[in-house]
CSV table of C-alpha atoms in Angstrom, one decimal:
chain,number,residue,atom,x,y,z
M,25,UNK,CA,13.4,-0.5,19.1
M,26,UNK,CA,14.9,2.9,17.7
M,27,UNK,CA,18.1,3.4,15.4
M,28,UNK,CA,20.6,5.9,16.2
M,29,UNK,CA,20.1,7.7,13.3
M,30,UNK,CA,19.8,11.7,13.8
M,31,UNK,CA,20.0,13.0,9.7
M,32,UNK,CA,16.0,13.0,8.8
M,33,UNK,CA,16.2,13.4,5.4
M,34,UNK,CA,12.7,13.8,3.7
M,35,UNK,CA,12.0,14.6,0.3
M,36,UNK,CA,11.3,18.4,-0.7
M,37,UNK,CA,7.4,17.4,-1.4
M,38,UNK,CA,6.9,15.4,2.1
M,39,UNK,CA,4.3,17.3,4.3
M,40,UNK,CA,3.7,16.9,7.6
M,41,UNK,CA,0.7,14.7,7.0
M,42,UNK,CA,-0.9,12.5,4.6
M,43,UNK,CA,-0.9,14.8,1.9
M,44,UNK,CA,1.3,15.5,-1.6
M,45,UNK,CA,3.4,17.4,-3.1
M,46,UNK,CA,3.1,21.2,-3.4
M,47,UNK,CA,3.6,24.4,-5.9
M,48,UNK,CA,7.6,24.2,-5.1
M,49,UNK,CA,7.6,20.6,-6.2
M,50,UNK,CA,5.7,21.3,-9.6
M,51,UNK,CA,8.2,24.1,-10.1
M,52,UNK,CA,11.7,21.6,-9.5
M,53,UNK,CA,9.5,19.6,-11.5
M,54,UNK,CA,8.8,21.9,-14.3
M,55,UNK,CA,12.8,22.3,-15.2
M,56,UNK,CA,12.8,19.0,-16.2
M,57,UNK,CA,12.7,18.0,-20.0
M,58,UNK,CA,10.5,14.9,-20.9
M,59,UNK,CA,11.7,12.1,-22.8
M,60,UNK,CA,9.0,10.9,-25.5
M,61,UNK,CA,8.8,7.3,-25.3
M,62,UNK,CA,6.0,5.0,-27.6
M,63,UNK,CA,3.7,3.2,-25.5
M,64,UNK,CA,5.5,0.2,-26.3
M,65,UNK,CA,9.3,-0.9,-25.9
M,66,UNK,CA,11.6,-0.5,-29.5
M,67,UNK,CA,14.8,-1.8,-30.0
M,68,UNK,CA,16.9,-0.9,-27.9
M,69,UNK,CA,19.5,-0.4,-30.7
M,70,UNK,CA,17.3,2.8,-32.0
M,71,UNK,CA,17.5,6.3,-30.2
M,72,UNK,CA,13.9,5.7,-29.1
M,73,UNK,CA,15.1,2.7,-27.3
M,74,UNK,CA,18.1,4.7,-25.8
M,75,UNK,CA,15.5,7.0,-24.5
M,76,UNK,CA,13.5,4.3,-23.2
M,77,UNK,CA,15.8,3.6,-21.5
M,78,UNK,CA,17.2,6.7,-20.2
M,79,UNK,CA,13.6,7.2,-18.9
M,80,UNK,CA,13.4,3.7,-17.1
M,81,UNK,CA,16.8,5.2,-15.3
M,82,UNK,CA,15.3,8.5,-14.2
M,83,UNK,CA,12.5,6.9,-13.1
M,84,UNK,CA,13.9,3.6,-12.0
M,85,UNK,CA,11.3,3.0,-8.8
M,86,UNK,CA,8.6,2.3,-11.1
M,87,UNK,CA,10.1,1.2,-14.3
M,88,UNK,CA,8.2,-2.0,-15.3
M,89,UNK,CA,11.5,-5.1,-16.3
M,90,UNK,CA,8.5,-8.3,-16.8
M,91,UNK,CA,8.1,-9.5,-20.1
M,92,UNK,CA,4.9,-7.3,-20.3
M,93,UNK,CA,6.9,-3.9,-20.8
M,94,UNK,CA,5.7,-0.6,-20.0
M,95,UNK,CA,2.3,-0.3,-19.3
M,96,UNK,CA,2.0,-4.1,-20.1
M,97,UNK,CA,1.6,-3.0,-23.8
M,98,UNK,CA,5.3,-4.4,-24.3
M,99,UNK,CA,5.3,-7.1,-27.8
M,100,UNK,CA,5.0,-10.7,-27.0
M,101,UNK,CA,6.9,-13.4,-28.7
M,102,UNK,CA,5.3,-16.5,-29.6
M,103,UNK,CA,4.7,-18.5,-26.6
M,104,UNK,CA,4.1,-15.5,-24.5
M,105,UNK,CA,1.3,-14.8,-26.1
M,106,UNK,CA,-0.2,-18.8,-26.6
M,107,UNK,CA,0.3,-18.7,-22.2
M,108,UNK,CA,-1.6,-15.6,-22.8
M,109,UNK,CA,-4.0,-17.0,-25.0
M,110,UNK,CA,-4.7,-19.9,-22.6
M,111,UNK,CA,-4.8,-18.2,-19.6
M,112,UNK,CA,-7.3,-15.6,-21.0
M,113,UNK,CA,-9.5,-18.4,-22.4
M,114,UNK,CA,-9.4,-20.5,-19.1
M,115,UNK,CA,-7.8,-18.9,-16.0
M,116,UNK,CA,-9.5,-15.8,-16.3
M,117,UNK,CA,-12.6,-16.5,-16.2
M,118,UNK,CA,-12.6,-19.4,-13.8
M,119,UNK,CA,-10.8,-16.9,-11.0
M,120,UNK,CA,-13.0,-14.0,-12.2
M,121,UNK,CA,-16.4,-16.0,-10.7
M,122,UNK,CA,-14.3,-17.7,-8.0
M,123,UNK,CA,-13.5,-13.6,-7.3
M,124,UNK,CA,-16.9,-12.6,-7.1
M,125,UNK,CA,-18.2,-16.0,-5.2
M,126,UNK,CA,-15.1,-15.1,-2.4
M,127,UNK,CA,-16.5,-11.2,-2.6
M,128,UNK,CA,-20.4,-12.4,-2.1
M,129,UNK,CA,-19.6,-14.7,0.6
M,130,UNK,CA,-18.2,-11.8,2.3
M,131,UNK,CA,-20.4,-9.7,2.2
M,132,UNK,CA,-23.1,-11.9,3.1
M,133,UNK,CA,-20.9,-12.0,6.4
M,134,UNK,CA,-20.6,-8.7,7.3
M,135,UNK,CA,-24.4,-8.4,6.4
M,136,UNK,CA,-25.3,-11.1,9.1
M,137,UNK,CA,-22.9,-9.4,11.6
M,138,UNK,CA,-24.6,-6.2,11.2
M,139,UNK,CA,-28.1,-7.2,11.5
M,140,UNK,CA,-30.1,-4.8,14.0
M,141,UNK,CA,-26.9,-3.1,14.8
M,142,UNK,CA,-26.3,0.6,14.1
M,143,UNK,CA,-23.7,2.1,11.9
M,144,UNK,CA,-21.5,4.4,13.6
M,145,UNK,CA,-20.8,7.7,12.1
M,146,UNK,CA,-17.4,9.5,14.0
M,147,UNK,CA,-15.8,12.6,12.1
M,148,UNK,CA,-12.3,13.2,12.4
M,149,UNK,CA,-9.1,14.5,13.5
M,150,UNK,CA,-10.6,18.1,12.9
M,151,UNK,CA,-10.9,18.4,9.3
M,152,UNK,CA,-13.8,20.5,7.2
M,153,UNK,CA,-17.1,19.2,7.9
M,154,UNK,CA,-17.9,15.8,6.4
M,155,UNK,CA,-14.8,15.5,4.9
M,156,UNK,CA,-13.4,12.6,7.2
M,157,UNK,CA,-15.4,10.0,8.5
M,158,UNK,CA,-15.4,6.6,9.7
M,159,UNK,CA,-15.8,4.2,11.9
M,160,UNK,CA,-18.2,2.2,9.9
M,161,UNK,CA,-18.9,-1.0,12.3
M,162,UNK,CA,-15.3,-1.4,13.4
M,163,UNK,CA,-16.4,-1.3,17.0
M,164,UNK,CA,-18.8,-4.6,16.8
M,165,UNK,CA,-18.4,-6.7,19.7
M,166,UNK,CA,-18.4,-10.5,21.1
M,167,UNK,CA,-19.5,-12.8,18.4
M,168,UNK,CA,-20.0,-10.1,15.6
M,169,UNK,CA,-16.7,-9.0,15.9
M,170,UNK,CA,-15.2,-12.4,15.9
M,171,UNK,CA,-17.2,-13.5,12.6
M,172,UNK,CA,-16.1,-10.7,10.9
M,173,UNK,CA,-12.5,-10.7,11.6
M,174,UNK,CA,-12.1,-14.8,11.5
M,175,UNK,CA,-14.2,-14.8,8.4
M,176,UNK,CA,-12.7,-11.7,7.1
M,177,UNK,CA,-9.0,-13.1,7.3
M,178,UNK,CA,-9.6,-16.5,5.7
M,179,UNK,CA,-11.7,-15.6,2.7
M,180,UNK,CA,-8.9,-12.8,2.1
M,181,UNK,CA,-6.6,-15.9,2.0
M,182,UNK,CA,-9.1,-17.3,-0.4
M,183,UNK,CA,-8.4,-14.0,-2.8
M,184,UNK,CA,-4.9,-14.4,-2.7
M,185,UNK,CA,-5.2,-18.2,-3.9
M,186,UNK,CA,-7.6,-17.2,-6.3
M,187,UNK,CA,-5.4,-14.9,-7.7
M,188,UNK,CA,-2.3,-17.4,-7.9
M,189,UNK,CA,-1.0,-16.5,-4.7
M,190,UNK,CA,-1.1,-20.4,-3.2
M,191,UNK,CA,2.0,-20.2,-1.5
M,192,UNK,CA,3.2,-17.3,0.8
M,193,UNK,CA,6.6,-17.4,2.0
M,194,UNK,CA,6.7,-15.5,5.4
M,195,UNK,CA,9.9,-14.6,7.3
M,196,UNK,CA,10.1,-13.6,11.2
M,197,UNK,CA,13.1,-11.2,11.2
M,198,UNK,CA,14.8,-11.2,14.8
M,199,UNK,CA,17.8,-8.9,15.6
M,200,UNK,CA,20.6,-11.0,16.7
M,201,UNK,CA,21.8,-8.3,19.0
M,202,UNK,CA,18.1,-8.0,20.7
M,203,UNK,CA,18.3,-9.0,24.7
M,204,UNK,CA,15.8,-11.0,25.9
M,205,UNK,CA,15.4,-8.3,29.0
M,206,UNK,CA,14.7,-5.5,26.3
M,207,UNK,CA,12.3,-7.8,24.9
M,208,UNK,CA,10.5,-8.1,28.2
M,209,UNK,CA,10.4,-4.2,28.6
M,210,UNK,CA,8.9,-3.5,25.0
M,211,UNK,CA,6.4,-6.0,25.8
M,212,UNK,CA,5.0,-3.7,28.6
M,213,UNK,CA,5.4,-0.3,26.2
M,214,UNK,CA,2.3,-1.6,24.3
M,215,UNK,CA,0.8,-2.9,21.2
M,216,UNK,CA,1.8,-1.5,17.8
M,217,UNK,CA,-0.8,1.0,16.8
M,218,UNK,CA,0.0,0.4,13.0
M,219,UNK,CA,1.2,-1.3,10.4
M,220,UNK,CA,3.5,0.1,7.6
M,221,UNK,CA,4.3,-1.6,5.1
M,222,UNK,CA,6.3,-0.6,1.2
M,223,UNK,CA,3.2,-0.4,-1.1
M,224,UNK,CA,3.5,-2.6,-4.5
M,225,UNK,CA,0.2,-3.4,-5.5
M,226,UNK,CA,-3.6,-3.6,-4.7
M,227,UNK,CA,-2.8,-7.1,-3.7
M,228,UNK,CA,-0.7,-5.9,-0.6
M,229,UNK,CA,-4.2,-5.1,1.0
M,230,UNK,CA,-5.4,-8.6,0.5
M,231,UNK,CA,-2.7,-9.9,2.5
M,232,UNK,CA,-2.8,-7.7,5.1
M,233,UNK,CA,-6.2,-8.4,5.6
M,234,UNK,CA,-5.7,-12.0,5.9
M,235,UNK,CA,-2.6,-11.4,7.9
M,236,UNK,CA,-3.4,-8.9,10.7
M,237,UNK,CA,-7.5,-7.5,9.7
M,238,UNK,CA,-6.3,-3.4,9.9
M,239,UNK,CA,-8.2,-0.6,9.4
M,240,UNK,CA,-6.8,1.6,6.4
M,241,UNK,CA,-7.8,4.9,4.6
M,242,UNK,CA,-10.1,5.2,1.6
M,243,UNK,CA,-12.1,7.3,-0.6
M,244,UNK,CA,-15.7,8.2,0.6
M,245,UNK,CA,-17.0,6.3,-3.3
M,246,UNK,CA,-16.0,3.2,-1.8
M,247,UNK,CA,-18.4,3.5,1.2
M,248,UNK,CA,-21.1,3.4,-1.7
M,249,UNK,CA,-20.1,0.5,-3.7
M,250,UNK,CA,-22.2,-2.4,-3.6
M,251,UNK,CA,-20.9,-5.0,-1.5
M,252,UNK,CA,-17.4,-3.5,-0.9
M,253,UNK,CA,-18.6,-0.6,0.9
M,254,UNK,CA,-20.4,-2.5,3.5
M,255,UNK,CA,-17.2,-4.7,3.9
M,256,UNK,CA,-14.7,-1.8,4.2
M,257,UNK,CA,-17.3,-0.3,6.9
M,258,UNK,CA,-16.7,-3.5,9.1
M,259,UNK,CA,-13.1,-3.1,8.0
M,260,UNK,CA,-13.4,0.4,10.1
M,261,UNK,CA,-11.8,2.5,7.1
M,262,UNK,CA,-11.6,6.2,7.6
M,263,UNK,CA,-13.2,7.8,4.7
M,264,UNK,CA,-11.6,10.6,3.0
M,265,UNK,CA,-13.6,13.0,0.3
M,266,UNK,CA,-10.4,13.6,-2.0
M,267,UNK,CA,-12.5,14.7,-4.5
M,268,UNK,CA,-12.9,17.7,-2.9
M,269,UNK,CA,-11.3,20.7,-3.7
M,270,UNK,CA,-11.0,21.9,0.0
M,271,UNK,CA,-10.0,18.6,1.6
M,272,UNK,CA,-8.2,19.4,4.6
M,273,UNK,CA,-5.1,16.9,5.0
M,274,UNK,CA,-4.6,17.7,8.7
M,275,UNK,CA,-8.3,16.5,9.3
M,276,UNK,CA,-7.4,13.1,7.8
M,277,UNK,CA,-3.9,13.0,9.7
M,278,UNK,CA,-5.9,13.9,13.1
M,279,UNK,CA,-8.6,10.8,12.3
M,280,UNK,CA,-5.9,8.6,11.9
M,281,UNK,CA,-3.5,9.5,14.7
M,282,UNK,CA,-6.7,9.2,16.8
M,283,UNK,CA,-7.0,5.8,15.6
M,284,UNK,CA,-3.5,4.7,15.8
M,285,UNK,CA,-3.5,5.7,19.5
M,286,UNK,CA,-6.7,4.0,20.2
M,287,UNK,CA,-5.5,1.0,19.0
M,288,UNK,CA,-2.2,1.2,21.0
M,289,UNK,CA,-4.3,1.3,24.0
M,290,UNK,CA,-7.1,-0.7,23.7
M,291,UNK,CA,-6.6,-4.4,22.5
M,292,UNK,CA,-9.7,-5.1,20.7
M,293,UNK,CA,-9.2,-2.1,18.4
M,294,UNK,CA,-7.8,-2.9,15.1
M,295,UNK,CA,-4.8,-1.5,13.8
M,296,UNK,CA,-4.3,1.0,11.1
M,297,UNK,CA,-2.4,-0.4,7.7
M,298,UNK,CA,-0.9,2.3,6.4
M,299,UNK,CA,1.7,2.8,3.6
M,300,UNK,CA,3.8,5.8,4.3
M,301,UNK,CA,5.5,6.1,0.6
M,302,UNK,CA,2.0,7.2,-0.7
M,303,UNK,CA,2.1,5.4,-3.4
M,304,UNK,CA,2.9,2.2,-5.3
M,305,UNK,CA,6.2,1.4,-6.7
M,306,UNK,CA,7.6,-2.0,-8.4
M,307,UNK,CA,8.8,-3.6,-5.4
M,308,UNK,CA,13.2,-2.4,-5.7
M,309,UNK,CA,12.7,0.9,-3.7
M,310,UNK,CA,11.9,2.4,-1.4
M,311,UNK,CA,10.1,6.2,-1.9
M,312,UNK,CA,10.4,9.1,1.5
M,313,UNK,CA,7.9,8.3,4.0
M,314,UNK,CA,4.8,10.5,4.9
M,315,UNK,CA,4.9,11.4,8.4
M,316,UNK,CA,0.8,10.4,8.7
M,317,UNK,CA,2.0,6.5,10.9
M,318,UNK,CA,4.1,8.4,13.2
M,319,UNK,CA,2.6,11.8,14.7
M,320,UNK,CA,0.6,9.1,17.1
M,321,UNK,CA,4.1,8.5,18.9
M,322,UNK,CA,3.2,5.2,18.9
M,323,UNK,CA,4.6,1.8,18.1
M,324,UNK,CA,4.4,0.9,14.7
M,325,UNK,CA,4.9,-2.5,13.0
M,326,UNK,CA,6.7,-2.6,9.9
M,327,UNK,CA,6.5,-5.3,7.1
M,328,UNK,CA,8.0,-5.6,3.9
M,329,UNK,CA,6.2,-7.6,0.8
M,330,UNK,CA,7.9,-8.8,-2.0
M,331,UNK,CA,6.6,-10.1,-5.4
M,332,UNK,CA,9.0,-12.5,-7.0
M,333,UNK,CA,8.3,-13.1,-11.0
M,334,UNK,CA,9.4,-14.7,-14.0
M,335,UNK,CA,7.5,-13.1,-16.5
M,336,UNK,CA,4.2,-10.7,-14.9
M,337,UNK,CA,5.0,-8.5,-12.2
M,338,UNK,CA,2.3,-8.3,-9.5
M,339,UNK,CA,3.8,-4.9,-8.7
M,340,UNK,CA,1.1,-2.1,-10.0
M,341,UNK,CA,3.6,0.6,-10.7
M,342,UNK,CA,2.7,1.5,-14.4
M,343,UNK,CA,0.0,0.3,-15.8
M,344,UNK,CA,-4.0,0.6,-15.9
M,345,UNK,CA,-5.8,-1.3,-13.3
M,346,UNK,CA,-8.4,-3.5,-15.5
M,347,UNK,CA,-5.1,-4.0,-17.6
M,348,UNK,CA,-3.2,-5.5,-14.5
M,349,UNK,CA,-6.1,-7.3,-12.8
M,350,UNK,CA,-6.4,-9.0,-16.7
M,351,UNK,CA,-2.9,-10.2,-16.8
M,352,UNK,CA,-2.9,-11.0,-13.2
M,353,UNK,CA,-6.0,-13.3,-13.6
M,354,UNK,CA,-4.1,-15.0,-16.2
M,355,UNK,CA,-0.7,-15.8,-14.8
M,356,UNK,CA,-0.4,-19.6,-13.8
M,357,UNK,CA,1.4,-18.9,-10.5
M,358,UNK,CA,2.3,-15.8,-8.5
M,359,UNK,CA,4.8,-15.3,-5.6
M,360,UNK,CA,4.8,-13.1,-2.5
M,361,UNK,CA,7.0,-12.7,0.4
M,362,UNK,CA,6.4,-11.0,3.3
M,363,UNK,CA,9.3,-10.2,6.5
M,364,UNK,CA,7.9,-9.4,9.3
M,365,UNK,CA,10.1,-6.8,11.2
M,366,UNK,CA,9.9,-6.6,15.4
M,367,UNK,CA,7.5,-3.8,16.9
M,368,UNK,CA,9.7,-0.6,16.6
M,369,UNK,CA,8.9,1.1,19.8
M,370,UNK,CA,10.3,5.1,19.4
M,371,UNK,CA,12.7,6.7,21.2
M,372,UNK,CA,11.8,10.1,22.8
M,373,UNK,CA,13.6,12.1,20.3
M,374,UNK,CA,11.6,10.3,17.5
M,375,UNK,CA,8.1,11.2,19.3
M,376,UNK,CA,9.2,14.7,19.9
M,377,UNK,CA,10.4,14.7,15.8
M,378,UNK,CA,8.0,12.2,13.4
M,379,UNK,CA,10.4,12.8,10.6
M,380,UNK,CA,13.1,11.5,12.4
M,381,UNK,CA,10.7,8.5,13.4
M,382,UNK,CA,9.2,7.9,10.0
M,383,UNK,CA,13.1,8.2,8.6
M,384,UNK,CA,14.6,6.2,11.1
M,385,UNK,CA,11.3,3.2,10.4
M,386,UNK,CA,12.6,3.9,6.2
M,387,UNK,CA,16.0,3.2,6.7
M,388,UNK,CA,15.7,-0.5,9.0
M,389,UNK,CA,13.1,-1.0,6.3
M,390,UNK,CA,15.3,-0.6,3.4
M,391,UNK,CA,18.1,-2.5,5.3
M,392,UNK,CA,16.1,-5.7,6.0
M,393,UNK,CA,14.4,-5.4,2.9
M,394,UNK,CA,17.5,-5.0,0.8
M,395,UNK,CA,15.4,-2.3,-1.2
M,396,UNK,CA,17.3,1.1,-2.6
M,397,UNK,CA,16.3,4.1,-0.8
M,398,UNK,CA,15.0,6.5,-3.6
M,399,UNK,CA,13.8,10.5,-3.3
M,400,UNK,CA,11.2,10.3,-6.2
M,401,UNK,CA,7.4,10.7,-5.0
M,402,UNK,CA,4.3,10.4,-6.8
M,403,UNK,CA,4.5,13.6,-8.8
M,404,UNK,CA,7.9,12.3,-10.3
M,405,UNK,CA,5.4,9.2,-11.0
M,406,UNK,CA,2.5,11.5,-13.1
M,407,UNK,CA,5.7,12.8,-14.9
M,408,UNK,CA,7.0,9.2,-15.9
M,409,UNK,CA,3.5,8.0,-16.9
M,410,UNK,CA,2.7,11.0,-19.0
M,411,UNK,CA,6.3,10.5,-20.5
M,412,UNK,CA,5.6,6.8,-21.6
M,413,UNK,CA,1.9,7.8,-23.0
M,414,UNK,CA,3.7,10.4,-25.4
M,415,UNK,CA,2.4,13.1,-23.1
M,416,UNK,CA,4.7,16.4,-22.5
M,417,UNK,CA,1.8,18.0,-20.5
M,418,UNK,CA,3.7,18.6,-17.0
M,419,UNK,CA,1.1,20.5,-15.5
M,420,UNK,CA,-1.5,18.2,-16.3
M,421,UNK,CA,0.5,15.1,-15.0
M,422,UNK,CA,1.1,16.5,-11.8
M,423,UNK,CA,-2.6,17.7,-11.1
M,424,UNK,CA,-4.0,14.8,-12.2
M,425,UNK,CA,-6.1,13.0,-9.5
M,426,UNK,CA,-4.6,10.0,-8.2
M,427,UNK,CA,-7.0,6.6,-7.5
């Protein structure tokens, strides 16, 4: 389906690919006073709580509201820290080895599947040489294919249980206004080429994986790691050098527009998981859209996640990452949501115009989701980490490489 909706709004750092923000960005950027904040939250009766939260307001997508604090280095009373105590001294570990058993298990899976068959090496979309590649073993076939995608999706259930997730509440949305003859015709336009989904936390991954298996864009250091790499190969992940100084955006936009079409056509293909905001956020908003999902013109699939908490927020919006798998680990329970939105099938104008489309998918998004439309982007999130860290360095926030 396509809203009626011609006022493409995107924000002044959104590219026409996959890509960040550029030298006008740093420079609106730039005019900006910090706010020094300590790594911890004072009292909010002091001025450096006012500016606390002055800074939480500017930068209100990724402001952290758990009992944690900023950068989960927030004081605990108490009992916060005895459920701490216990969780570290008995959940943790437990879910650590059931992690690694879940990860092993895997991988001995995809090792079996892969036995006497050759890897398959496909550049992409155009970019510098050796700078995109993929697609691993995502074109395995009868009985390989099946073990790695049945397997894959129930021991990525097994993650999520492992890491508290033991219930997941998951909502079909249907338009009431949707005719049962237009339903008819969108099921001859196709399957969706991709998933897009609002990107909270590593954890969204795991649930896609156990949901619908997609292919999704990675760094070429993952292809390396033990284990995982061989896992995201069968995953079919295109492989990105980002390291690299003369990474060439359009080449990873063209290998995954390739992809997204060829899923669109051809059943057996799996679908690209893609999250168009680029980054992470703590689960309220909703950041512009990259137009990456939607230069394919084709159907795209959106789905919204949702992490309800009491006291540790599953979002991983600002905080280190051995820091949040830690806490994580050692929270009794956690909650997700997911709403799955109908296929949006575009309308001409919107495959003729991918802002329009990828501004158009934002806005249903927002409105089903009940999430706040918001123009910050990931440099606006360098800037709000350095702030919290004590860190006045602008330039250095902004340029800093994003994992």
């Amino acid at each position: 389906m396509a809203l009626p909706l011609h006022d493409a709004t995107t924000s002044p750092s959104d590219p026409d690919d996959l890509g960040g923000g550029g030298e006008e960005e740093e420079e609106r950027l730039a005019s900006k006073p910090l706010l020094s904040s300590p790594s911890t939250y004072p009292s909010a009766g002091t001025e450096e709580g006012v500016e606390e939260l002055e800074l939480d307001r500017r930068y209100a997508p990724y402001a952290r509201r758990d009992a944690y604090g900023a950068m989960g280095r927030g004081p605990l009373g108490a009992a916060g820290a005895a459920r701490l105590a216990v969780g570290a001294a008995v959940l943790f570990p437990l879910r650590l080895a059931a992690g690694v058993l879940v990860l092993v298990a895997y991988y001995l899976v995809c090792r079996v599947c892969t036995l006497r068959v050759e890897e398959e090496r496909e550049g992409g979309g155009g970019g510098a040489a050796g700078e995109v590649e993929g697609d691993g073993y995502a074109r395995l076939e009868g009985w390989r294919r099946e073990g790695v995608v049945r397997c894959g999706r129930a021991l990525a259930r097994a993650m999520l249980f492992v890491f508290g997730f033991y219930w997941i509440r998951e909502y079909d949305c249907r338009f009431p206004d949707a005719e049962d003859e237009h339903q008819e015709q969108s099921k001859e336009l196709g399957r969706p080429g991709a998933v897009v989904s609002n990107h909270v936390s590593y954890v969204d991954i795991l649930y896609h994986m156990s949901s619908s298996f997609p292919s999704f864009v990675a760094k070429r250091s993952v292809a390396r790691l033990p284990m995982v790499g061989l896992i995201s190969k069968c995953l079919g992940c295109i492989f990105v050098q980002r390291e690299s100084k003369t990474s060439d955006f359009k080449g990873v936009s063209g290998a995954v527009t390739e992809r997204i079409q060829r899923a669109h056509q051809q059943k057996n293909s799996p679908m690209m998981l893609l999250f168009p905001e680029g980054t992470t956020t703590n689960g309220d908003y909703l950041l512009p859209f990259k137009t990456g999902a939607f230069l394919a013109k084709a159907p795209v699939k959106p789905v919204i996640l949702r992490y309800p908490y009491k006291r540790f927020s599953p979002a991983w919006d600002s905080m280190s990452g051995a820091r949040h798998v830690f806490l994580l680990l050692c929270q009794f329970v956690n909650n997700l949501e997911v709403i799955h939105l109908p296929v949006y099938y575009p309308s001409e104008q919107e495959k003729e115009d991918p802002k329009l489309y990828a501004n158009n998918v934002r806005k249903l998004m927002a409105v089903e989701g009940n999430l706040i439309l918001s123009d910050l982007g990931l440099a606006e999130k360098r800037v709000y980490h350095a702030a919290l860290n004590g860190n006045n360095s602008l330039p250095r926030a902004l340029h800093q490489k994003d994992d």
